[in-house]
Coordinates of C-alpha atoms in Angstrom, one line a residue:
X1 CA -19.0 1.1 3.2
X2 CA -16.5 3.8 2.2
X3 CA -13.0 2.9 1.1
X4 CA -10.2 3.1 3.7
X5 CA -6.5 3.8 2.9
X6 CA -3.8 1.3 3.9
X7 CA -2.3 3.5 6.7
X8 CA -5.8 4.2 8.2
X9 CA -6.1 0.5 9.0
X10 CA -3.7 0.9 11.9
X11 CA -6.4 2.6 13.8
X12 CA -9.1 0.0 12.9
X13 CA -8.0 -3.2 14.5
X14 CA -10.9 -5.6 14.8
X15 CA -13.0 -3.7 12.3
X16 CA -14.1 -4.7 8.8
X17 CA -12.8 -2.4 6.1
X18 CA -12.9 -1.9 2.4
X19 CA -9.6 -1.3 0.6
X20 CA -8.7 -0.7 -3.0
X21 CA -5.4 -0.6 -4.8
X22 CA -2.9 -2.4 -6.9
X23 CA -1.5 -5.9 -6.2
X24 CA 2.2 -5.1 -5.4
X25 CA 3.2 -8.7 -4.9
X26 CA 1.7 -12.2 -4.6
X27 CA 3.0 -15.0 -2.4
X28 CA 1.6 -18.5 -1.7
X29 CA 2.2 -20.3 1.5
X30 CA 0.5 -23.7 1.6
X31 CA -3.2 -23.1 1.1
X32 CA -2.8 -19.4 2.1
X33 CA -2.3 -16.6 -0.4
X34 CA -0.7 -13.3 0.7
X35 CA -1.1 -10.1 -1.2
X36 CA 0.7 -6.8 -0.8
X37 CA -1.9 -4.2 -1.6
X38 CA -0.6 -0.8 -2.7
X39 CA -2.5 2.5 -2.6
X40 CA -1.5 6.1 -2.4
X41 CA -0.8 5.9 1.3
X42 CA 1.4 2.8 1.3
X43 CA 1.3 -1.0 1.4
X44 CA -0.6 -3.4 3.5
X45 CA -0.6 -7.2 3.7
X46 CA -3.8 -9.1 2.7
X47 CA -4.3 -12.7 3.8
X48 CA -6.6 -15.0 1.8
X49 CA -7.6 -18.2 3.6
X50 CA -9.9 -20.6 1.8
X51 CA -11.4 -21.6 5.2
X52 CA -12.6 -18.1 6.0
X53 CA -12.9 -16.5 2.5
X54 CA -16.5 -17.5 1.8
X55 CA -16.4 -17.2 -2.0
X56 CA -15.0 -19.1 -5.0
X57 CA -11.3 -19.2 -4.3
X58 CA -10.1 -20.0 -7.9
X59 CA -10.2 -16.3 -9.2
X60 CA -8.1 -15.3 -6.2
X61 CA -5.4 -17.8 -7.2
X62 CA -5.1 -16.0 -10.6
X63 CA -4.3 -12.6 -9.2
X64 CA -1.0 -11.1 -10.3
X65 CA 1.1 -8.0 -9.9
X66 CA -0.5 -4.7 -10.9
X67 CA -4.1 -6.1 -11.0
X68 CA -6.4 -3.5 -9.5
X69 CA -8.6 -4.9 -6.8
X70 CA -11.0 -4.0 -4.0
X71 CA -11.2 -6.1 -0.9
X72 CA -13.4 -6.5 2.1
X73 CA -11.8 -7.8 5.2
X74 CA -11.1 -7.6 8.9
X75 CA -8.1 -5.8 10.4
X76 CA -6.0 -8.2 12.6
X77 CA -3.1 -7.4 14.8
X78 CA 0.1 -9.4 14.0
X79 CA 1.8 -11.1 16.9
X80 CA 5.5 -11.6 17.7
X81 CA 7.8 -12.5 14.9
X82 CA 4.9 -12.1 12.4
X83 CA 5.4 -8.3 12.6
X84 CA 7.1 -6.8 9.6
X85 CA 9.4 -3.9 10.8
X86 CA 10.1 -2.9 7.3
X87 CA 6.5 -2.0 6.5
X88 CA 4.7 1.0 8.0
X89 CA 1.6 -1.2 8.4
X90 CA 3.7 -4.2 9.4
X91 CA 1.9 -4.6 12.8
X92 CA -1.4 -5.5 11.2
X93 CA -2.8 -7.5 8.3
X94 CA -6.2 -7.8 6.6
X95 CA -8.0 -11.1 6.6
X96 CA -10.0 -10.9 3.4
X97 CA -13.6 -12.1 3.1
X98 CA -14.2 -10.8 -0.4
X99 CA -12.0 -9.7 -3.4
X100 CA -13.2 -8.1 -6.6
X101 CA -10.9 -7.6 -9.6
X102 CA -11.5 -4.1 -11.0
X103 CA -8.9 -4.2 -13.8
X104 CA -6.5 -7.0 -15.0
X105 CA -2.9 -6.1 -15.8
X106 CA -1.0 -7.7 -18.6
X107 CA 2.2 -9.6 -17.9
X108 CA 4.8 -7.1 -16.7
X109 CA 8.0 -6.6 -18.8
X110 CA 10.1 -6.6 -15.6
X111 CA 9.7 -7.2 -11.9
X112 CA 8.1 -4.1 -10.5
X113 CA 8.1 -5.6 -7.0
X114 CA 11.9 -5.7 -6.8
X115 CA 13.6 -3.4 -4.4
X116 CA 15.7 -1.9 -7.3
X117 CA 14.6 -1.6 -10.9
X118 CA 17.6 -3.0 -12.8
X119 CA 16.8 -1.1 -16.0
X120 CA 18.7 1.0 -18.4
X121 CA 17.6 4.7 -18.7
X122 CA 16.1 3.9 -22.1
X123 CA 13.8 1.2 -20.7
X124 CA 13.1 3.2 -17.5
X125 CA 11.6 5.9 -19.8
X126 CA 10.1 3.7 -22.4
X127 CA 7.9 2.1 -19.7
X128 CA 7.4 5.4 -17.8
X129 CA 3.8 4.9 -16.9
X130 CA 4.8 1.7 -15.2
X131 CA 8.2 2.5 -13.7
X132 CA 6.7 5.6 -12.0
X133 CA 4.8 3.2 -9.8
X134 CA 7.9 1.8 -8.2
X135 CA 8.5 3.2 -4.6
X136 CA 12.0 4.4 -5.3
X137 CA 11.0 6.2 -8.5
X138 CA 7.8 7.6 -7.0
X139 CA 9.9 8.9 -4.1
X140 CA 11.8 11.2 -6.5
X141 CA 8.6 13.1 -7.3
X142 CA 7.5 13.3 -3.6
X143 CA 10.9 15.0 -3.0
X144 CA 10.3 17.3 -5.9
X145 CA 6.8 18.2 -4.6
X146 CA 8.3 19.2 -1.3
X147 CA 11.0 21.4 -3.1
X148 CA 8.1 23.1 -4.9
X149 CA 6.0 23.6 -1.8
X150 CA 9.0 24.9 0.2
X151 CA 10.0 27.3 -2.5
X152 CA 6.5 28.7 -2.7
X153 CA 6.1 28.9 1.0
X154 CA 9.3 30.9 1.4
X155 CA 8.4 33.3 -1.3
X156 CA 5.0 34.0 0.3
X157 CA 6.7 34.5 3.7
X158 CA 8.9 37.3 2.4
X159 CA 6.1 39.0 0.5
X160 CA 6.6 37.9 -3.1
X161 CA 3.6 37.8 -5.5
X162 CA 3.2 34.8 -7.8
X163 CA 2.4 35.3 -11.5
X164 CA 2.0 33.1 -14.6
X165 CA 4.4 33.9 -17.5
X166 CA 3.5 33.1 -21.1
X167 CA 5.2 30.3 -23.0
X168 CA 4.9 31.6 -26.5
X169 CA 7.1 34.6 -27.1
X170 CA 7.9 36.9 -30.0
X171 CA 11.7 36.8 -29.7
X172 CA 14.5 34.8 -28.2
X173 CA 14.9 35.9 -24.5
X174 CA 18.6 35.6 -24.4
X175 CA 19.1 36.6 -28.1
X176 CA 20.5 33.1 -28.9
X177 CA 19.8 30.6 -31.6
X178 CA 18.8 27.7 -29.3
X179 CA 15.0 28.3 -29.6
X180 CA 12.1 26.2 -30.8
X181 CA 10.2 28.2 -33.6
X182 CA 6.4 28.0 -33.6
X183 CA 4.1 28.6 -36.5
X184 CA 1.8 31.2 -34.9
X185 CA -1.0 31.8 -37.4
X186 CA 0.8 33.7 -40.3
X187 CA 3.8 34.7 -38.1
X188 CA 6.9 33.2 -36.5
X189 CA 7.0 32.9 -32.7
X190 CA 9.0 30.9 -30.3
X191 CA 8.8 28.8 -27.2
X192 CA 10.2 30.8 -24.3
X193 CA 13.7 30.1 -23.2
X194 CA 12.8 31.6 -19.8
X195 CA 10.3 34.0 -18.3
X196 CA 13.2 36.4 -17.7
X197 CA 11.8 39.5 -19.5
X198 CA 8.3 39.0 -18.0
X199 CA 9.8 38.7 -14.5
X200 CA 11.5 42.1 -15.0
X201 CA 8.3 43.7 -16.3
X202 CA 6.4 42.4 -13.3
X203 CA 8.9 44.0 -10.9
X204 CA 7.6 47.4 -12.0
X205 CA 4.1 46.3 -10.9
X206 CA 4.5 44.1 -7.7
X207 CA 8.2 44.8 -6.8
X208 CA 8.7 41.2 -5.7
X209 CA 7.6 38.4 -7.9
X210 CA 8.1 34.7 -8.7
X211 CA 6.8 32.2 -11.2
X212 CA 6.9 28.4 -11.6
X213 CA 6.9 27.7 -15.3
X214 CA 8.3 25.8 -18.2
X215 CA 11.3 26.8 -20.3
X216 CA 12.5 25.4 -23.5
X217 CA 16.1 25.2 -24.9
X218 CA 16.7 23.7 -28.3
X219 CA 20.2 22.6 -27.3
X220 CA 21.5 19.6 -29.4
X221 CA 22.7 17.9 -26.3
X222 CA 22.0 14.6 -24.5
X223 CA 24.2 15.1 -21.5
X224 CA 23.2 13.9 -18.0
X225 CA 22.3 17.4 -16.9
X226 CA 20.4 19.0 -19.9
X227 CA 16.8 18.9 -21.0
X228 CA 14.9 20.5 -23.9
X229 CA 11.9 21.3 -21.6
X230 CA 12.4 22.0 -17.9
X231 CA 10.7 23.8 -15.0
X232 CA 12.3 26.9 -13.5
X233 CA 11.7 28.4 -10.1
X234 CA 12.1 32.0 -11.2
X235 CA 12.4 35.0 -8.9
X236 CA 12.8 38.8 -9.4
X237 CA 12.9 41.6 -6.9
X238 CA 13.2 45.4 -6.9
X239 CA 14.7 48.0 -4.7
X240 CA 17.9 46.0 -4.0
X241 CA 21.2 47.5 -2.9
X242 CA 23.2 45.2 -5.0
X243 CA 23.3 41.6 -6.0
X244 CA 24.3 40.4 -2.5
X245 CA 20.6 41.0 -1.6
X246 CA 19.6 38.4 -4.2
X247 CA 22.1 35.9 -2.9
X248 CA 20.6 36.4 0.6
X249 CA 17.2 35.3 -0.8
X250 CA 18.7 32.3 -2.6
X251 CA 20.4 31.2 0.6
X252 CA 17.1 31.5 2.5
X253 CA 15.2 29.5 -0.1
X254 CA 17.9 26.7 -0.2
X255 CA 18.2 26.4 3.5
X256 CA 14.4 26.2 3.9
X257 CA 14.2 23.5 1.2
X258 CA 16.8 21.4 2.9
X259 CA 15.1 21.8 6.3
X260 CA 11.7 20.8 4.8
X261 CA 13.2 17.8 3.0
X262 CA 14.8 16.6 6.3
X263 CA 11.6 16.9 8.3
X264 CA 9.1 15.7 5.6
X265 CA 11.0 13.4 3.3
X266 CA 13.3 11.3 5.4
X267 CA 11.8 8.1 4.1
X268 CA 12.2 9.1 0.5
X269 CA 15.8 10.3 1.1
X270 CA 16.5 7.0 2.8
X271 CA 15.2 5.0 -0.2
X272 CA 17.9 6.8 -2.2
X273 CA 20.5 6.4 0.5
X274 CA 21.2 10.1 0.6
X275 CA 21.0 13.2 2.7
X276 CA 20.6 16.9 1.9
X277 CA 23.9 18.7 1.2
X278 CA 26.1 19.9 4.0
X279 CA 26.3 23.7 4.1
X280 CA 28.0 26.3 6.3
X281 CA 26.2 28.9 8.3
X282 CA 26.8 31.3 5.4
X283 CA 27.4 29.9 2.0
X284 CA 30.8 31.1 0.8
X285 CA 30.8 33.8 -2.0
X286 CA 34.0 33.8 -4.1
X287 CA 34.8 36.1 -7.1
X288 CA 35.2 34.4 -10.4
X289 CA 38.7 35.6 -10.8
X290 CA 39.7 34.3 -7.4
X291 CA 38.1 30.9 -8.2
X292 CA 40.2 30.7 -11.4
X293 CA 43.3 31.4 -9.3
X294 CA 42.4 28.7 -6.7
X295 CA 41.8 26.2 -9.4
X296 CA 45.2 27.0 -11.0
X297 CA 46.9 26.3 -7.7
X298 CA 45.0 23.1 -7.0
X299 CA 45.2 21.6 -10.5
X300 CA 48.2 23.1 -12.2
X301 CA 46.0 23.7 -15.3
X302 CA 46.1 27.4 -16.3
X303 CA 42.5 28.2 -17.3
X304 CA 42.6 31.7 -16.0
X305 CA 42.0 33.3 -19.4
X306 CA 38.8 31.3 -20.0
X307 CA 35.5 33.1 -19.6
X308 CA 33.6 30.3 -17.9
X309 CA 34.1 27.3 -15.7
X310 CA 34.4 23.9 -17.2
X311 CA 32.4 21.0 -15.6
X312 CA 35.7 19.7 -14.1
X313 CA 36.4 23.1 -12.6
X314 CA 33.0 23.3 -11.1
X315 CA 33.6 19.9 -9.4
X316 CA 37.0 21.0 -8.1
X317 CA 35.8 24.3 -6.7
X318 CA 33.0 22.5 -4.9
X319 CA 35.6 20.1 -3.3
X320 CA 37.6 23.2 -2.3
X321 CA 34.5 24.8 -0.6
X322 CA 33.8 21.6 1.3
X323 CA 37.4 21.3 2.5
X324 CA 37.8 25.0 3.5
X325 CA 34.3 25.9 4.7
X326 CA 32.5 22.6 5.3
X327 CA 30.0 23.6 2.7
X328 CA 28.9 21.5 -0.3
X329 CA 27.5 24.7 -1.9
X330 CA 29.4 27.8 -3.1
X331 CA 28.5 31.0 -4.8
X332 CA 30.8 31.9 -7.7
X333 CA 30.3 35.7 -8.3
X334 CA 31.2 38.3 -10.9
X335 CA 31.1 36.2 -14.0
X336 CA 32.7 37.8 -17.1
X337 CA 30.5 40.3 -19.0
X338 CA 31.0 38.5 -22.3
X339 CA 29.4 35.3 -20.9
X340 CA 26.3 36.9 -19.4
X341 CA 23.0 38.1 -21.1
X342 CA 22.5 41.6 -22.3
X343 CA 20.5 42.7 -19.2
X344 CA 23.2 41.8 -16.7
X345 CA 24.5 44.7 -14.6
X346 CA 28.2 45.4 -15.2
X347 CA 30.6 45.8 -12.2
X348 CA 31.4 49.6 -12.1
X349 CA 34.8 48.9 -10.7
X350 CA 35.8 46.5 -13.4
X351 CA 33.5 46.4 -16.5
X352 CA 35.0 43.1 -17.7
X353 CA 32.9 41.4 -14.9
X354 CA 29.3 41.5 -13.8
X355 CA 27.1 41.6 -10.7
X356 CA 26.1 38.0 -11.4
X357 CA 26.5 34.6 -9.7
X358 CA 26.0 30.9 -10.0
X359 CA 25.4 28.7 -6.9
X360 CA 27.3 25.5 -7.4
X361 CA 26.6 22.4 -5.4
X362 CA 28.0 18.9 -5.5
X363 CA 30.0 19.8 -8.6
X364 CA 27.1 21.3 -10.7
X365 CA 25.3 24.6 -11.1
X366 CA 22.1 24.8 -9.0
X367 CA 21.1 28.5 -9.4
X368 CA 22.0 31.3 -11.7
X369 CA 21.2 35.0 -11.1
X370 CA 22.4 38.5 -10.7
X371 CA 21.6 42.2 -10.7
X372 CA 19.9 43.6 -13.9
X373 CA 20.4 46.9 -15.8
X374 CA 17.4 49.1 -14.7
X375 CA 18.1 52.2 -16.7
X376 CA 16.5 52.4 -20.2
X377 CA 19.4 54.0 -22.1
X378 CA 22.0 51.6 -20.6
X379 CA 19.8 48.7 -21.5
X380 CA 19.5 49.8 -25.1
X381 CA 23.3 50.2 -25.4
X382 CA 23.7 46.7 -23.9
X383 CA 21.4 45.2 -26.5
X384 CA 23.2 46.8 -29.3
X385 CA 26.5 45.5 -28.0
X386 CA 25.1 42.0 -28.2
X387 CA 23.8 42.7 -31.8
X388 CA 20.1 42.7 -30.7
X389 CA 17.4 44.8 -32.2
X390 CA 15.6 46.8 -29.5
X391 CA 12.5 46.8 -31.7
X392 CA 12.1 43.1 -31.1
X393 CA 11.8 43.8 -27.3
X394 CA 9.2 46.6 -27.3
X395 CA 6.9 45.3 -24.6
X396 CA 9.9 44.6 -22.3
X397 CA 11.6 48.0 -22.9
X398 CA 8.3 49.8 -22.3
X399 CA 8.6 48.9 -18.6
X400 CA 12.0 50.6 -18.4
X401 CA 11.0 53.7 -20.3
X402 CA 8.5 54.4 -17.5
X403 CA 10.6 53.8 -14.5
X404 CA 12.3 50.6 -13.1
X405 CA 13.9 50.3 -9.7
X406 CA 17.3 48.7 -9.1
X407 CA 16.4 45.0 -9.4
X408 CA 17.7 41.5 -9.9
X409 CA 16.7 37.9 -9.6
X410 CA 17.6 34.2 -10.1
X411 CA 16.4 30.9 -11.4
X412 CA 16.5 27.4 -9.8
X413 CA 16.1 24.4 -12.2
X414 CA 13.6 22.2 -10.5
X415 CA 14.7 19.0 -12.1
X416 CA 18.4 19.9 -11.6
X417 CA 18.0 20.5 -7.8
X418 CA 16.0 17.2 -7.5
X419 CA 18.7 15.3 -9.3
X420 CA 21.5 16.7 -7.2
X421 CA 19.7 16.3 -3.8
X422 CA 19.0 12.6 -4.5
X423 CA 22.3 11.9 -6.3
X424 CA 20.6 10.7 -9.5
X425 CA 23.0 9.9 -12.4
X426 CA 20.8 11.5 -15.1
X427 CA 18.5 14.6 -14.9
X428 CA 15.9 12.6 -16.9
X429 CA 15.3 10.4 -13.8
X430 CA 14.2 13.6 -12.0
X431 CA 11.7 14.4 -14.8
X432 CA 8.3 12.8 -15.0
X433 CA 8.2 12.8 -18.8
X434 CA 11.5 14.2 -20.2
X435 CA 11.8 16.0 -23.5
X436 CA 15.2 16.1 -25.2
X437 CA 16.5 15.8 -28.7
X438 CA 15.8 12.1 -28.6
X439 CA 12.4 11.8 -26.9
X440 CA 8.9 13.2 -26.7
X441 CA 7.4 10.4 -24.5
X442 CA 8.5 7.9 -27.1
X443 CA 12.0 7.7 -28.5
X444 CA 12.2 9.7 -31.7
X445 CA 15.2 7.6 -32.9
X446 CA 13.6 4.2 -32.7
X447 CA 14.1 2.4 -36.0
X448 CA 11.2 3.6 -38.2
X449 CA 12.2 3.4 -41.9
X450 CA 9.0 5.1 -43.0
X451 CA 9.8 8.3 -41.1
X452 CA 13.6 8.3 -41.2
X453 CA 15.0 10.5 -43.9
X454 CA 18.0 9.0 -45.7
X455 CA 19.7 10.8 -48.7
X456 CA 19.0 8.9 -51.9
X457 CA 22.6 9.3 -53.0
X458 CA 24.9 9.5 -50.0
X459 CA 28.0 10.1 -52.0
X460 CA 26.5 13.1 -53.7
X461 CA 25.1 14.4 -50.4
X462 CA 28.6 14.3 -48.8
X463 CA 30.5 15.9 -51.7
X464 CA 27.8 18.6 -52.1
X465 CA 28.1 19.4 -48.4
X466 CA 31.9 19.6 -48.6
X467 CA 31.7 21.9 -51.6
X468 CA 29.1 24.1 -50.0
X469 CA 31.3 24.5 -46.9
X470 CA 34.4 25.1 -49.0
X471 CA 36.2 22.2 -47.5
X472 CA 39.1 20.7 -49.4
X473 CA 38.9 16.9 -50.1
X474 CA 40.3 14.2 -52.4
X475 CA 38.3 11.7 -54.4
X476 CA 39.3 8.1 -55.0
X477 CA 37.6 5.8 -57.5
X478 CA 38.7 2.2 -57.3
X479 CA 37.8 -1.5 -57.5
X480 CA 35.2 -2.6 -54.9
X481 CA 36.6 -2.9 -51.4
X482 CA 34.9 -4.6 -48.5
X483 CA 37.5 -4.4 -45.6
X484 CA 39.5 -1.6 -44.1
X485 CA 42.7 -3.4 -45.1
X486 CA 41.6 -3.6 -48.8
X487 CA 40.5 0.1 -48.7
X488 CA 43.8 1.3 -47.3
X489 CA 45.8 -0.7 -49.9
X490 CA 43.8 0.5 -52.9
X491 CA 43.9 4.2 -51.7
X492 CA 47.6 4.0 -50.8
X493 CA 46.9 5.3 -47.3
X494 CA 47.8 4.1 -43.8
X495 CA 45.3 1.7 -42.1
X496 CA 45.1 4.0 -39.0
X497 CA 43.9 6.9 -41.2
X498 CA 40.8 5.0 -42.2
X499 CA 37.6 6.4 -40.5
X500 CA 35.6 3.2 -39.9
X501 CA 31.9 3.9 -39.4
X502 CA 29.8 1.3 -37.6
X503 CA 26.1 1.4 -37.0
X504 CA 25.2 -0.3 -33.7
X505 CA 22.3 -0.6 -31.3
X506 CA 22.8 0.6 -27.7
X507 CA 19.9 -0.3 -25.5
X508 CA 17.8 -0.7 -28.7
X509 CA 18.7 2.7 -30.0
X510 CA 20.7 3.0 -33.3
X511 CA 23.9 5.0 -33.1
X512 CA 27.0 5.5 -35.3
X513 CA 30.5 4.8 -33.9
X514 CA 33.5 6.1 -35.9
X515 CA 37.0 5.0 -35.0
X516 CA 40.3 4.3 -36.7
X517 CA 40.4 1.3 -39.0
X518 CA 43.3 0.1 -37.0
X519 CA 41.2 -0.1 -33.8
X520 CA 38.4 -2.2 -32.5
X521 CA 35.4 -1.2 -30.3
X522 CA 36.1 -1.9 -26.6
X523 CA 32.5 -2.9 -25.7
X524 CA 33.0 -2.8 -21.9
X525 CA 34.5 0.7 -22.1
X526 CA 31.7 1.9 -24.4
X527 CA 29.0 0.6 -22.1
X528 CA 30.5 2.5 -19.2
X529 CA 30.9 5.7 -21.2
X530 CA 27.3 5.6 -22.5
X531 CA 25.8 4.0 -19.3
X532 CA 24.0 1.3 -21.3
X533 CA 23.4 -2.4 -20.6
X534 CA 22.9 -3.9 -24.1
X535 CA 25.0 -3.5 -27.1
X536 CA 25.0 -5.1 -30.6
X537 CA 26.1 -4.5 -34.1
X538 CA 23.3 -3.7 -36.6
X539 CA 22.5 -6.4 -39.1
X540 CA 23.0 -6.0 -42.8
X541 CA 19.3 -5.3 -43.3
X542 CA 19.3 -2.7 -40.4
X543 CA 22.3 -1.0 -41.8
X544 CA 20.6 -0.7 -45.2
X545 CA 17.4 0.5 -43.6
X546 CA 19.2 3.2 -41.5
X547 CA 21.7 4.4 -44.1
X548 CA 20.6 3.4 -47.5
X549 CA 23.9 1.7 -48.2
X550 CA 25.6 -1.7 -47.7
X551 CA 27.9 -2.7 -44.8
X552 CA 31.4 -1.6 -45.6
X553 CA 30.3 1.5 -47.5
X554 CA 28.8 3.5 -44.6
X555 CA 30.5 6.9 -44.3
X556 CA 31.2 8.7 -41.0
X557 CA 28.5 11.2 -41.5
X558 CA 25.8 10.1 -39.0
X559 CA 24.5 13.7 -39.1
X560 CA 23.2 13.0 -42.6
X561 CA 21.5 9.9 -41.5
X562 CA 19.8 11.3 -38.3
X563 CA 22.0 9.1 -36.2
X564 CA 23.6 10.3 -33.0
X565 CA 27.3 9.9 -33.7
X566 CA 30.3 9.3 -31.5
X567 CA 34.0 9.6 -32.6
X568 CA 36.7 7.7 -30.8
X569 CA 39.3 10.1 -29.3
X570 CA 42.2 8.3 -30.9
X571 CA 40.9 9.1 -34.4
X572 CA 41.9 12.7 -33.9
X573 CA 45.6 11.7 -33.9
X574 CA 45.4 11.6 -37.7
X575 CA 45.8 14.9 -39.7
X576 CA 43.8 13.3 -42.5
X577 CA 41.2 10.6 -42.6
X578 CA 39.8 8.5 -45.5
X579 CA 36.6 6.5 -45.8
X580 CA 34.2 4.7 -48.2
X581 CA 31.6 7.3 -49.1
X582 CA 28.4 5.4 -49.6
X583 CA 29.8 3.1 -52.3
X584 CA 32.3 0.3 -52.3
X585 CA 34.1 1.9 -55.3
X586 CA 34.3 5.5 -54.1
X587 CA 36.3 7.0 -51.2
X588 CA 37.0 10.4 -49.9
X589 CA 39.9 11.9 -47.9
X590 CA 39.8 15.2 -45.9
X591 CA 41.3 16.7 -42.8
X592 CA 40.1 15.2 -39.5
X593 CA 39.3 18.6 -38.1
X594 CA 37.1 19.4 -41.0
X595 CA 35.2 16.1 -40.6
X596 CA 34.7 16.8 -36.9
X597 CA 33.5 20.3 -37.7
X598 CA 30.9 19.0 -40.2
X599 CA 29.6 16.0 -38.2
X600 CA 29.7 17.6 -34.7
X601 CA 30.0 14.2 -33.0
X602 CA 30.5 13.5 -29.3
X603 CA 34.0 12.5 -28.6
X604 CA 34.5 9.4 -26.3
X605 CA 37.3 6.9 -25.6
X606 CA 35.9 3.6 -26.7
X607 CA 38.6 1.8 -28.8
X608 CA 41.2 -0.8 -28.1

């Protein structure tokens, strides 16, 4: 007998079927055992009755969540109040006559059968192979699949050709420093920041092209909306009139994605209690300069001289678009020339702006794009203005030397659009196996003394760094001090000027917190800021293992210890700060702004 899927049993009432899947839940009711069996199609209830089972019942009693089983049984219709309206197969059940265990699961670290996984992000990702099985988590990637399919379908409908772009490249696409170098035989190569240059080359061959590929950004960032590896839905098209043609295509893609999600993924959207964004018949298109003016009027903050939009400004202009146009999405057009890549077409009427755009939705960027420079000499000049060497872009420039039509394109971040449609807090939730500065499957920062590099002499490492960077500082040598109060007294400095460095664990991850010696950590506030569940101070042994020094001598240089570091916002009120520098008998004093410049911490408000 061939295996049936759970949903297929609805058409097989009265028949004997073979099913296979995972035990989603186990319930006992008197002598009866009820199993929820999960397969790729859904969940179906299995009834095990010792009177009708016909085999040794003792192994069945030992079944537990995530055991993999096959069952033989008869499909029975449920009557009256036995029907489960919350289950797609709730009108039937399977009376099992035989059960085989194909694979036993270990005891689960959490309740996978719960409606919600009450896990921190760290644990959600640490147990990724398991958490992906949960219906609500699995739904994220069914939604993502539909976004991909819809995008590809739209592209084919309007005569775009799909191609595969290389990942290993000879130079940085955008000319920036945020690249991952690769040892490529005896040469240096890089992981591609985007397929941008290859998209443009392919326009000279197929006119209209798209690619679904990976891109890599070595950004030292762990924000809720950045990844080191992400997938881009990249599009490029030739023979455009101007960049309005590109926005028309973006609008078509987005509207089709929303329509397909509504028709195909209502169940998955319902699990996340969300709907696709509301948009007007035509998504509003507003010049960058006008956006800045609108924001000034609405907020009273004069940011009109800034060359980009801050996250708070993106959120505010989205609110404005919804109020004025009934649209949760808005095109911001004509970004300043200084903030766009070298290949961006400059607005002929005002060269300080470009023919470029971002599509913002629900307060965050969804799409970025624009018209490109298509004339060879202009492209060379633009490269030189950005201090790029044209010789590093030979294959790319070759396409322009031999004729390139007016063209442009855009990129949609797949994980980003998934996150925003579903209202997920963190983009890592919308990524199967996220890569960032803290994780490649496993957490890189888990306490591993044998791999963690700690300077042998922390005091010397700090003073050498200060001297190398030509930063003025003052040395103190004094009797041993073990408290902030003792240190302030022996240095002759104010208590609040002390930069107190604490090593802590947040959801099992070691971090450094730096705050004024006059302040204490507000744990509730910190948990909210970091979106963590568990917090504790490191033990003396853990401090020694992570820093190489004793408690009370830890300096505020988490960057030298490979620890993610957070400074409390109140510390910046001090012009100068002082701290024990790896030893109880040695302290240093320097300007706060110099300390922040060297350590590059994240600034949060977590003290009381």
